[in-house]
Amino acid sequence: MNRGHLLARQLGGSGTDRRNLVPLYRNANSPVMSGAEQRIADAIAAGNTVYYSSIPIYENSTNPIPSGVTMTAYTSTGVQIVIQTILNKP
């Protein structure tokens, strides 16, 4: 199990703030989530303003491990960068 960042470190997210961390299986965290984060970082590096959300999906209130994370990112001009639900499976 990895510490998955809702806002990646490369995008300014904290690696110690528990509000930014969710437990993710290795396959969900990398390469899938990290690939999406890289596309967002590339758009920012190209000078774009990016609107981003990353929302964990929980099946019920008793399981602290999300079943997935939905990532959405658009540029300020409306260009889609990422719309993806990453399933959190072993």
Short mmCIF file of C-alpha atoms in Angstrom, two decimals:
data_model
loop_
_atom_site.label_atom_id
_atom_site.label_comp_id
_atom_site.label_asym_id
_atom_site.label_seq_id
_atom_site.Cartn_x
_atom_site.Cartn_y
_atom_site.Cartn_z
CA MET A 1 0.00 0.00 0.00
CA ASN A 2 1.32 3.45 -0.96
CA ARG A 3 0.57 6.93 0.31
CA GLY A 4 -1.37 8.37 -2.61
CA HIS A 5 -1.33 12.15 -2.93
CA LEU A 6 -4.58 13.79 -3.99
CA LEU A 7 -2.47 16.74 -5.10
CA ALA A 8 0.89 15.39 -6.27
CA ARG A 9 4.13 16.72 -4.81
CA GLN A 10 5.19 17.89 -8.27
CA LEU A 11 2.03 20.01 -8.35
CA GLY A 12 2.63 21.51 -4.90
CA GLY A 13 0.88 18.93 -2.72
CA SER A 14 2.11 18.03 0.74
CA GLY A 15 3.52 14.61 1.51
CA THR A 16 2.84 15.05 5.23
CA ASP A 17 -0.61 16.67 5.36
CA ARG A 18 -2.99 13.79 6.06
CA ARG A 19 -5.82 15.62 4.25
CA ASN A 20 -3.82 15.15 1.03
CA LEU A 21 -3.06 11.44 1.50
CA VAL A 22 -5.09 8.31 0.79
CA PRO A 23 -3.98 4.66 0.82
CA LEU A 24 -3.48 3.41 -2.75
CA TYR A 25 -2.28 0.11 -4.11
CA ARG A 26 0.96 0.34 -6.06
CA ASN A 27 -0.67 -0.22 -9.48
CA ALA A 28 -3.15 2.61 -8.94
CA ASN A 29 -0.50 5.03 -7.71
CA SER A 30 2.08 4.33 -10.40
CA PRO A 31 2.02 4.28 -13.37
CA VAL A 32 -1.67 5.22 -13.73
CA MET A 33 -2.05 8.15 -11.32
CA SER A 34 1.51 9.40 -11.83
CA GLY A 35 0.96 9.43 -15.60
CA ALA A 36 -2.10 11.65 -15.23
CA GLU A 37 -0.20 13.92 -12.85
CA GLN A 38 2.61 14.24 -15.38
CA ARG A 39 0.17 15.37 -18.09
CA ILE A 40 -1.08 18.07 -15.70
CA ALA A 41 2.49 19.14 -14.82
CA ASP A 42 3.32 19.33 -18.54
CA ALA A 43 0.32 21.60 -19.17
CA ILE A 44 1.41 23.91 -16.34
CA ALA A 45 5.01 23.93 -17.60
CA ALA A 46 3.67 24.99 -21.01
CA GLY A 47 2.21 28.10 -19.36
CA ASN A 48 -1.39 26.99 -18.92
CA THR A 49 -3.57 27.75 -15.92
CA VAL A 50 -5.08 24.43 -14.82
CA TYR A 51 -8.27 23.73 -12.88
CA TYR A 52 -7.84 20.42 -11.05
CA SER A 53 -9.78 18.16 -8.72
CA SER A 54 -8.94 14.78 -7.25
CA ILE A 55 -11.73 13.08 -5.32
CA PRO A 56 -11.37 9.74 -3.49
CA ILE A 57 -14.32 7.34 -3.82
CA TYR A 58 -15.28 5.35 -0.73
CA GLU A 59 -17.64 2.36 -0.90
CA ASN A 60 -18.80 2.86 2.69
CA SER A 61 -17.97 4.84 5.81
CA THR A 62 -16.19 1.95 7.55
CA ASN A 63 -13.49 1.23 4.95
CA PRO A 64 -10.61 3.76 5.06
CA ILE A 65 -9.27 2.55 1.70
CA PRO A 66 -10.88 4.26 -1.31
CA SER A 67 -12.10 2.08 -4.18
CA GLY A 68 -10.79 4.70 -6.59
CA VAL A 69 -9.86 8.32 -7.22
CA THR A 70 -11.52 10.53 -9.82
CA MET A 71 -9.12 13.06 -11.34
CA THR A 72 -10.31 15.96 -13.48
CA ALA A 73 -8.15 18.69 -15.01
CA TYR A 74 -8.85 21.36 -17.62
CA THR A 75 -6.93 24.37 -18.82
CA SER A 76 -8.46 27.81 -18.30
CA THR A 77 -9.41 27.76 -22.00
CA GLY A 78 -11.44 24.56 -21.53
CA VAL A 79 -8.98 22.05 -22.97
CA GLN A 80 -9.37 18.68 -21.25
CA ILE A 81 -6.16 17.30 -19.76
CA VAL A 82 -7.49 14.48 -17.59
CA ILE A 83 -10.90 13.02 -16.82
CA GLN A 84 -10.23 9.66 -15.27
CA THR A 85 -11.36 7.41 -12.44
CA ILE A 86 -8.42 5.36 -11.26
CA LEU A 87 -9.52 2.10 -9.67
CA ASN A 88 -7.69 1.20 -6.47
CA LYS A 89 -7.13 -2.55 -6.84
CA PRO A 90 -4.24 -4.74 -5.69
#
